[in-house]
Amino acid sequence: MADVKVPVLGESITEATLGEWLKNPGDPVKLDEPIASLETDKVSVEVPSPVAGVMGDQLVKVGDTVAVGAVIATIGEGGGAAAAPATPAPAPAAPAVATGEQTGPGEQVRERGADAAALSPSVRRAVLETGVDPSTVQGTGRDGRLTKDDVVAAAAAKPAAAPAAAPIPAPAAPASGGRKEERVRMTRLRQTVAKRLKEAQNTAAILTTFNDVDMTEVVAARTKYKDLFEKKHGVRLGFMGFFVKAAVQALRDIPSVNASIEGEEIVYHDYADISVAVSAPQGLVVPVIRDAQDLSVAGIEKTIGDFGKRAKEGTLKMEEMKGGTFTISNGGVFGSLMSTPIINPPQSAVLGLHRIEDRPVVRDGQIVIRPMMYLALSYDHRLVDGREAVTFLVALKNAIEDPTRLLIDL
């Protein structure tokens, strides 16, 4: 009999919430196979089995808070992978159609035992939402594991005639015509985001300044070189690479925007660790591009692409979320026209990017149509003066409107 303990979760993190059991009592377990998912302040962490055997008692419930080092389950002696049956158990005679509270996708997932248990939390959630049978999908992740994109693609490819066996009746409206409510416990990540954002508003003197940028030259460069760029570097050429490079250059010229307050001291950084906001199934996460000042546009795009992929899979590491001297948040990918982002303490500023939209502007006395984007810089007025904030945005605007400046260091 072996105990399964909560692993070390990272510096200063002492507890987590049990988000999901990936194995049920009696299931065969391989060495290092994930048996549970923990939610920390920043990411989801899978708990591996310390031995091969059979899943024993589950000592805590989903939603319970557990400390680092606490025993959450036991693994009994057994054949591990060898103990798994050669063929899957017979499926239910009738297809799982959601006609009440009988068998839905969630029950199907639980019935698949070892295969379902190996899925990451984000993949299991996608399976539950789409009703896709994970055993019928070829995984493209590491070691052939399923990713969320695999499940979404399989759901999109499902034959349209599949549900035609019997129409699913709409839920009967309550006789009283009353309104329904659902209460869902906030995840630890959402609680932490809420706490930190409110602390930022309560502590920092946040002010936002705006500008707009003509994206003509960057759009043209991307259109001209995107195919060659992807062929050479194996990653798509996006706009974030340009903005990170431009931000790094502007941060060097206006160091207070890259600084932070600690007690009664101002800490200036001679490096640029750029936090990039990335959407994940469990909420917004902010991994950090370390030493962005030393990276090429290709290096930046590769790093961001890797962050986005692993955020969807729930495999970002704790240390990848820590630190950061400046944040860039791109609300434009969701269609945002303008916003006032909140700074990420202890940083002193955050840059908000928005959607590109054709608008009439005046150039050389003529009204022309140009692809324009609004920029927003929220900053801590305790540290950054208005003149510095505006100068930063103008420097960034100039670099984007004339990308040659990035090459000749202007």
GROMACS .gro file of C-alpha atoms in nm, residues 88-252:
model
  165
   88PRO     CA    1  -1.302  -0.276  -2.285
   89ALA     CA    2  -1.610  -0.362  -2.086
   90PRO     CA    3  -1.928  -0.400  -2.294
   91ALA     CA    4  -2.096  -0.070  -2.367
   92PRO     CA    5  -2.455  -0.015  -2.255
   93ALA     CA    6  -2.709  -0.171  -2.491
   94ALA     CA    7  -2.870   0.160  -2.578
   95PRO     CA    8  -2.684   0.473  -2.693
   96ALA     CA    9  -2.630   0.735  -2.424
   97VAL     CA   10  -2.894   0.993  -2.513
   98ALA     CA   11  -2.951   1.269  -2.260
   99THR     CA   12  -3.320   1.211  -2.189
  100GLY     CA   13  -3.299   1.287  -1.820
  101GLU     CA   14  -3.036   1.214  -1.558
  102GLN     CA   15  -2.936   0.875  -1.698
  103THR     CA   16  -2.618   0.836  -1.903
  104GLY     CA   17  -2.458   1.144  -2.056
  105PRO     CA   18  -2.104   1.220  -2.173
  106GLY     CA   19  -1.986   1.246  -1.812
  107GLU     CA   20  -2.102   0.892  -1.735
  108GLN     CA   21  -1.943   0.765  -2.056
  109VAL     CA   22  -1.611   0.924  -1.954
  110ARG     CA   23  -1.624   0.760  -1.612
  111GLU     CA   24  -1.708   0.424  -1.764
  112ARG     CA   25  -1.392   0.422  -1.975
  113GLY     CA   26  -1.167   0.377  -1.673
  114ALA     CA   27  -0.796   0.400  -1.744
  115ASP     CA   28  -0.825   0.577  -2.082
  116ALA     CA   29  -1.044   0.855  -1.947
  117ALA     CA   30  -0.829   0.893  -1.638
  118ALA     CA   31  -0.528   0.976  -1.852
  119LEU     CA   32  -0.700   1.282  -1.998
  120SER     CA   33  -0.600   1.627  -1.878
  121PRO     CA   34  -0.866   1.840  -1.706
  122SER     CA   35  -0.918   2.061  -2.010
  123VAL     CA   36  -0.961   1.758  -2.237
  124ARG     CA   37  -1.207   1.593  -1.998
  125ARG     CA   38  -1.408   1.913  -1.988
  126ALA     CA   39  -1.416   1.924  -2.369
  127VAL     CA   40  -1.529   1.560  -2.377
  128LEU     CA   41  -1.811   1.635  -2.134
  129GLU     CA   42  -1.922   1.940  -2.334
  130THR     CA   43  -1.912   1.778  -2.678
  131GLY     CA   44  -2.011   1.420  -2.599
  132VAL     CA   45  -1.721   1.290  -2.810
  133ASP     CA   46  -1.603   0.935  -2.732
  134PRO     CA   47  -1.232   0.985  -2.647
  135SER     CA   48  -1.151   0.624  -2.735
  136THR     CA   49  -1.239   0.695  -3.099
  137VAL     CA   50  -1.013   1.000  -3.137
  138GLN     CA   51  -0.647   0.983  -3.238
  139GLY     CA   52  -0.441   1.202  -3.005
  140THR     CA   53  -0.182   1.446  -3.142
  141GLY     CA   54  -0.028   1.546  -2.810
  142ARG     CA   55   0.287   1.417  -2.645
  143ASP     CA   56   0.302   1.035  -2.636
  144GLY     CA   57  -0.021   1.027  -2.838
  145ARG     CA   58  -0.231   1.188  -2.564
  146LEU     CA   59  -0.549   1.371  -2.656
  147THR     CA   60  -0.556   1.750  -2.662
  148LYS     CA   61  -0.857   1.977  -2.637
  149ASP     CA   62  -0.815   2.064  -3.007
  150ASP     CA   63  -0.838   1.693  -3.095
  151VAL     CA   64  -1.173   1.667  -2.916
  152VAL     CA   65  -1.309   1.989  -3.069
  153ALA     CA   66  -1.206   1.875  -3.418
  154ALA     CA   67  -1.370   1.535  -3.363
  155ALA     CA   68  -1.689   1.704  -3.247
  156ALA     CA   69  -1.696   1.922  -3.558
  157ALA     CA   70  -1.651   1.616  -3.779
  158LYS     CA   71  -1.936   1.417  -3.622
  159PRO     CA   72  -2.204   1.324  -3.880
  160ALA     CA   73  -2.499   1.558  -3.869
  161ALA     CA   74  -2.738   1.261  -3.884
  162ALA     CA   75  -2.607   1.105  -3.563
  163PRO     CA   76  -2.864   1.260  -3.330
  164ALA     CA   77  -3.155   1.179  -3.564
  165ALA     CA   78  -3.238   0.854  -3.382
  166ALA     CA   79  -3.486   1.033  -3.165
  167PRO     CA   80  -3.548   1.402  -3.107
  168ILE     CA   81  -3.442   1.518  -2.765
  169PRO     CA   82  -3.742   1.674  -2.596
  170ALA     CA   83  -3.692   2.020  -2.455
  171PRO     CA   84  -3.695   2.031  -2.075
  172ALA     CA   85  -4.044   2.090  -1.947
  173ALA     CA   86  -4.088   2.438  -1.808
  174PRO     CA   87  -4.160   2.448  -1.434
  175ALA     CA   88  -4.532   2.457  -1.369
  176SER     CA   89  -4.491   2.775  -1.172
  177GLY     CA   90  -4.301   2.944  -1.451
  178GLY     CA   91  -4.030   3.024  -1.198
  179ARG     CA   92  -3.676   3.126  -1.289
  180LYS     CA   93  -3.379   2.897  -1.236
  181GLU     CA   94  -3.048   2.971  -1.070
  182GLU     CA   95  -2.727   2.773  -1.059
  183ARG     CA   96  -2.459   2.816  -0.795
  184VAL     CA   97  -2.107   2.711  -0.891
  185ARG     CA   98  -1.814   2.736  -0.656
  186MET     CA   99  -1.544   2.973  -0.781
  187THR     CA  100  -1.225   2.797  -0.884
  188ARG     CA  101  -0.911   2.881  -0.691
  189LEU     CA  102  -0.775   3.052  -1.002
  190ARG     CA  103  -1.084   3.273  -1.035
  191GLN     CA  104  -1.070   3.359  -0.663
  192THR     CA  105  -0.705   3.458  -0.696
  193VAL     CA  106  -0.768   3.668  -1.009
  194ALA     CA  107  -1.053   3.849  -0.833
  195LYS     CA  108  -0.842   3.912  -0.524
  196ARG     CA  109  -0.538   4.039  -0.714
  197LEU     CA  110  -0.736   4.270  -0.941
  198LYS     CA  111  -0.918   4.424  -0.647
  199GLU     CA  112  -0.591   4.466  -0.459
  200ALA     CA  113  -0.448   4.644  -0.764
  201GLN     CA  114  -0.740   4.888  -0.766
  202ASN     CA  115  -0.715   4.946  -0.392
  203THR     CA  116  -0.337   4.995  -0.388
  204ALA     CA  117  -0.224   5.151  -0.715
  205ALA     CA  118  -0.327   5.490  -0.852
  206ILE     CA  119  -0.440   5.349  -1.187
  207LEU     CA  120  -0.480   5.581  -1.483
  208THR     CA  121  -0.524   5.492  -1.852
  209THR     CA  122  -0.399   5.685  -2.154
  210PHE     CA  123  -0.495   5.607  -2.514
  211ASN     CA  124  -0.355   5.639  -2.863
  212ASP     CA  125  -0.423   5.481  -3.199
  213VAL     CA  126  -0.182   5.319  -3.439
  214ASP     CA  127  -0.190   5.280  -3.817
  215MET     CA  128  -0.124   4.910  -3.883
  216THR     CA  129  -0.067   4.952  -4.259
  217GLU     CA  130   0.306   4.877  -4.261
  218VAL     CA  131   0.290   4.584  -4.019
  219VAL     CA  132  -0.006   4.430  -4.205
  220ALA     CA  133   0.184   4.467  -4.532
  221ALA     CA  134   0.500   4.311  -4.387
  222ARG     CA  135   0.303   4.022  -4.243
  223THR     CA  136   0.122   3.961  -4.570
  224LYS     CA  137   0.444   3.970  -4.768
  225TYR     CA  138   0.657   3.748  -4.545
  226LYS     CA  139   0.418   3.521  -4.352
  227ASP     CA  140   0.465   3.219  -4.580
  228LEU     CA  141   0.845   3.244  -4.584
  229PHE     CA  142   0.846   3.310  -4.210
  230GLU     CA  143   0.641   2.999  -4.132
  231LYS     CA  144   0.849   2.786  -4.369
  232LYS     CA  145   1.175   2.895  -4.207
  233HIS     CA  146   1.074   2.911  -3.841
  234GLY     CA  147   0.786   2.665  -3.820
  235VAL     CA  148   0.552   2.917  -3.661
  236ARG     CA  149   0.301   3.168  -3.793
  237LEU     CA  150   0.394   3.536  -3.808
  238GLY     CA  151   0.146   3.727  -3.595
  239PHE     CA  152   0.121   4.082  -3.469
  240MET     CA  153   0.233   4.008  -3.113
  241GLY     CA  154   0.594   3.962  -3.221
  242PHE     CA  155   0.601   4.319  -3.353
  243PHE     CA  156   0.430   4.462  -3.044
  244VAL     CA  157   0.657   4.280  -2.799
  245LYS     CA  158   0.968   4.404  -2.984
  246ALA     CA  159   0.827   4.758  -2.996
  247ALA     CA  160   0.735   4.743  -2.626
  248VAL     CA  161   1.082   4.622  -2.529
  249GLN     CA  162   1.236   4.915  -2.715
  250ALA     CA  163   0.997   5.166  -2.556
  251LEU     CA  164   1.054   5.018  -2.208
  252ARG     CA  165   1.426   5.073  -2.249
   0.00000   0.00000   0.00000
